[in-house]
Amino acid sequence: GQQLNQSPQSMFIQEGEDVSMNCTSSSIFNTWLWYKQEPGEGPVLLIALYKAGELTSNGRLTAQFGITRKDSFLNISASIPSDVGIYFCAGQTNQAGTALIFGKGTTLSVSS
Amino acid sequence: SQTIHQWPATLVQPVGSPLSLECTVEGTSNPNLYWYRQAAGRGLQLLFYSVGIGQISSEVPQNLSASRPQDRQFILSSKKLLLSDSGFYLCAWSRKSYQGYGSYGYTFGSGTRLTVV
């Protein structure tokens, strides 16, 4: 079945550093989504991407939909302690009735 | 606005006992509904999804089942829990996306932490 390879699995950074994580797939997706999950909570949508090459920002977060439609990255600039959590990428094809496919997540730890 | 409610927030159940987790969505109609399980520190595993009342698709064979008795109600059940059923269970909803259109994304509930002892 379709799979998303998300990397890195975990990151330990200092407050103020920039962060970059990415997802790749052997399949083409029409939508890429990035979610953040804080401890004990459900994931919350951060950014949605719908067009190849699209670059979208949400505050200090920037995500891009890869030109090949098989990858996406998420950057966080000037990280702060509240950025800690698990970040998930998710992709969906354009086939009606298919569910989102999620990456395994990147766990981010920020030390102040 | 749309909201999703999931309860209980935490649950401790003995092995062999039954399970019923409930999820309801407000502020929308005819949503797609999903149950996910997340083991500690791990990714999201899709268990069931439903595109309408009484319509359930199972992604992973197991001793869990799901039902959708009403348009905005999704229930996850088990007749006899196993230790391996412990985990964080998440319900989610989405608008229906159609061929050629992008996904609207999923909105997740706050989850149920199930511990089977």
Coordinates of C-alpha atoms in Angstrom, one line a residue:
Chain A
G1 CA 0.0 0.0 0.0
Q2 CA 0.9 3.7 -0.1
Q3 CA 3.4 4.8 2.5
L4 CA 4.9 8.1 3.6
N5 CA 8.5 8.2 4.7
Q6 CA 8.9 11.0 7.2
S7 CA 12.2 12.2 8.6
P8 CA 13.8 12.8 10.9
Q9 CA 12.1 10.6 13.5
S10 CA 13.1 12.9 16.3
M11 CA 14.9 16.2 16.7
F12 CA 16.5 17.9 19.8
I13 CA 17.2 21.5 19.3
Q14 CA 17.9 24.7 21.1
E15 CA 15.4 27.5 21.3
G16 CA 15.9 29.9 18.4
E17 CA 17.1 27.3 16.0
D18 CA 15.4 26.6 12.7
V19 CA 13.9 23.2 12.1
S20 CA 13.3 21.3 8.9
M21 CA 11.5 18.0 8.3
N22 CA 10.2 16.3 5.2
C23 CA 8.0 13.5 3.8
T24 CA 8.6 11.5 0.7
S25 CA 6.4 8.9 -1.1
S26 CA 6.7 6.7 -4.1
S27 CA 3.1 7.7 -5.0
I28 CA 1.8 11.0 -6.3
F29 CA -0.5 13.0 -4.0
N30 CA -2.9 15.8 -4.8
T31 CA -2.9 17.1 -1.3
W32 CA -0.2 17.4 1.4
L33 CA -1.1 18.4 5.0
W34 CA 1.0 19.0 8.0
Y35 CA -0.3 18.4 11.6
K36 CA 1.0 19.0 15.0
Q37 CA 0.1 16.9 18.0
E38 CA 0.8 18.0 21.6
P39 CA 1.0 15.5 24.4
G40 CA -2.4 14.0 25.3
E41 CA -4.2 15.8 22.5
G42 CA -5.4 15.1 19.0
P43 CA -3.4 16.4 16.0
V44 CA -4.2 19.9 14.8
L45 CA -3.9 21.0 11.2
L46 CA -1.1 23.5 10.6
I47 CA -0.9 23.9 6.8
A48 CA -2.6 22.4 3.8
L49 CA -1.1 22.3 0.3
Y50 CA -3.0 21.7 -2.9
K51 CA -0.7 22.5 -5.8
A52 CA 2.6 21.2 -6.9
G53 CA 5.3 23.8 -6.1
E54 CA 3.0 25.6 -3.7
L55 CA 4.8 27.4 -0.8
T56 CA 2.6 28.3 2.1
S57 CA 3.4 30.0 5.4
N58 CA 1.6 30.1 8.7
G59 CA 3.5 32.4 11.1
R60 CA 6.9 30.9 11.7
L61 CA 5.9 27.7 9.7
T62 CA 6.5 27.3 6.0
A63 CA 5.6 24.2 4.0
Q64 CA 6.1 23.3 0.4
F65 CA 4.4 20.9 -2.0
G66 CA 7.1 19.2 -4.0
I67 CA 7.2 19.7 -7.8
T68 CA 7.1 15.9 -8.4
R69 CA 4.0 15.7 -6.1
K70 CA 5.8 13.0 -4.2
D71 CA 7.3 15.0 -1.4
S72 CA 6.8 17.9 1.0
F73 CA 8.8 19.7 3.7
L74 CA 7.9 21.8 6.7
N75 CA 10.3 24.4 8.2
I76 CA 9.9 26.1 11.5
S77 CA 11.9 29.2 12.0
A78 CA 13.2 30.6 15.3
S79 CA 11.8 27.7 17.4
I80 CA 10.3 28.3 20.8
P81 CA 9.5 25.9 23.7
S82 CA 5.8 25.7 22.7
D83 CA 6.8 24.2 19.4
V84 CA 7.4 20.8 21.1
G85 CA 5.2 18.0 19.9
I86 CA 4.9 15.4 17.2
Y87 CA 4.6 16.7 13.6
F88 CA 2.8 14.5 11.1
C89 CA 2.7 14.9 7.3
A90 CA -0.3 13.5 5.5
G91 CA -1.1 13.0 1.9
Q92 CA -4.1 12.2 -0.2
T93 CA -4.7 11.1 -3.7
N94 CA -7.5 12.5 -5.8
Q95 CA -9.5 9.3 -5.6
A96 CA -12.8 9.8 -4.0
G97 CA -13.3 7.8 -0.8
T98 CA -9.7 7.3 0.0
A99 CA -8.4 8.1 3.4
L100 CA -5.4 10.3 4.3
I101 CA -2.1 8.5 4.6
F102 CA 0.0 9.7 7.6
G103 CA 3.7 9.7 8.1
K104 CA 5.1 8.2 11.3
G105 CA 5.8 11.6 12.8
T106 CA 8.7 13.8 13.8
T107 CA 9.0 14.3 17.5
L108 CA 10.4 17.8 18.2
S109 CA 12.0 18.7 21.6
V110 CA 13.1 22.3 22.2
S111 CA 15.4 23.3 25.1
S112 CA 15.5 26.8 26.4
Chain B
S1 CA -18.7 26.1 13.5
Q2 CA -18.0 22.4 13.6
T3 CA -16.9 20.6 16.7
I4 CA -16.0 17.0 17.5
H5 CA -16.6 15.4 20.9
Q6 CA -14.9 12.2 22.0
W7 CA -15.3 10.5 25.4
P8 CA -14.2 9.3 27.8
A9 CA -10.8 11.1 28.0
T10 CA -9.2 8.2 29.9
L11 CA -10.3 4.7 30.5
V12 CA -8.8 1.7 32.4
Q13 CA -10.3 -1.6 31.6
P14 CA -9.5 -5.2 32.6
V15 CA -8.6 -7.7 30.0
G16 CA -11.6 -9.5 28.6
S17 CA -14.0 -6.6 29.4
P18 CA -16.1 -4.9 26.7
L19 CA -15.3 -1.5 25.2
S20 CA -17.4 1.3 23.9
L21 CA -15.9 4.7 22.8
E22 CA -18.2 7.3 21.4
C23 CA -17.6 10.2 19.0
T24 CA -20.0 12.8 17.9
V25 CA -19.7 15.7 15.4
E26 CA -21.7 18.9 15.5
G27 CA -22.2 21.7 13.0
T28 CA -22.0 19.6 9.8
S29 CA -23.9 16.9 8.0
N30 CA -22.9 13.8 6.1
P31 CA -19.2 13.8 7.3
N32 CA -16.7 11.1 6.7
L33 CA -15.7 9.7 10.1
Y34 CA -12.6 7.9 11.2
W35 CA -11.1 6.0 14.1
Y36 CA -7.3 6.0 14.6
R37 CA -5.1 4.3 17.2
Q38 CA -1.8 5.6 18.3
A39 CA 0.6 3.5 20.3
A40 CA 2.9 5.4 22.7
G41 CA 5.2 7.6 20.8
R42 CA 4.2 6.1 17.5
G43 CA 2.3 7.1 14.4
L44 CA -1.4 7.0 13.6
Q45 CA -3.0 3.8 12.5
L46 CA -6.3 4.0 10.7
L47 CA -8.7 1.4 12.2
F48 CA -12.1 2.2 10.6
Y49 CA -13.7 4.9 8.4
S50 CA -17.2 5.6 7.4
V51 CA -18.7 7.5 4.6
G52 CA -22.3 7.2 5.8
I53 CA -24.8 5.7 8.2
G54 CA -24.2 2.0 8.5
Q55 CA -21.2 2.1 6.1
I56 CA -18.0 0.9 7.8
S57 CA -14.6 0.1 6.2
S58 CA -12.1 -1.8 8.2
E59 CA -8.4 -1.2 7.6
V60 CA -6.9 -3.5 10.1
P61 CA -8.2 -6.9 11.2
Q62 CA -8.6 -7.1 14.9
N63 CA -11.0 -7.6 17.8
L64 CA -12.4 -4.1 17.4
S65 CA -15.5 -3.1 15.5
A66 CA -17.1 0.2 14.6
S67 CA -20.7 1.3 14.1
R68 CA -22.3 4.5 12.8
P69 CA -25.9 4.4 14.0
Q70 CA -26.5 8.1 13.2
D71 CA -25.1 10.5 10.7
R72 CA -22.8 12.3 13.2
Q73 CA -22.2 9.4 15.6
F74 CA -19.3 7.0 15.4
I75 CA -18.8 4.2 18.0
L76 CA -15.7 2.0 18.5
S77 CA -16.4 -1.3 20.3
S78 CA -14.9 -4.5 21.5
K79 CA -16.5 -7.5 23.1
K80 CA -13.3 -8.6 24.9
L81 CA -10.3 -6.3 25.3
L82 CA -6.8 -7.6 24.9
L83 CA -3.7 -6.1 26.5
S84 CA -2.5 -5.1 23.0
D85 CA -5.6 -2.9 22.7
S86 CA -4.1 -0.3 25.0
G87 CA -3.3 3.0 23.2
F88 CA -4.6 6.5 22.4
Y89 CA -7.7 6.4 20.3
L90 CA -8.6 9.3 18.1
C91 CA -11.8 10.0 16.3
A92 CA -11.7 12.4 13.3
W93 CA -14.1 13.8 10.7
S94 CA -13.8 15.4 7.3
R95 CA -15.9 16.8 4.6
K96 CA -16.3 14.6 1.6
S97 CA -13.7 15.2 -1.1
Y98 CA -14.4 14.3 -4.6
Q99 CA -12.4 13.0 -7.5
G100 CA -10.1 15.7 -8.7
Y101 CA -10.4 17.9 -5.7
G102 CA -8.0 18.3 -2.8
S103 CA -8.7 17.0 0.6
Y104 CA -10.2 19.3 3.2
G105 CA -8.1 17.6 5.9
Y106 CA -9.3 15.9 9.0
T107 CA -10.3 17.4 12.3
F108 CA -9.4 15.3 15.3
G109 CA -11.1 14.9 18.6
S110 CA -9.1 15.2 21.8
G111 CA -8.6 11.4 22.1
T112 CA -9.2 8.6 24.6
R113 CA -6.3 7.1 26.5
L114 CA -7.2 3.4 27.0
T115 CA -5.2 1.2 29.3
V116 CA -6.0 -2.5 29.4
V117 CA -4.8 -4.1 32.6

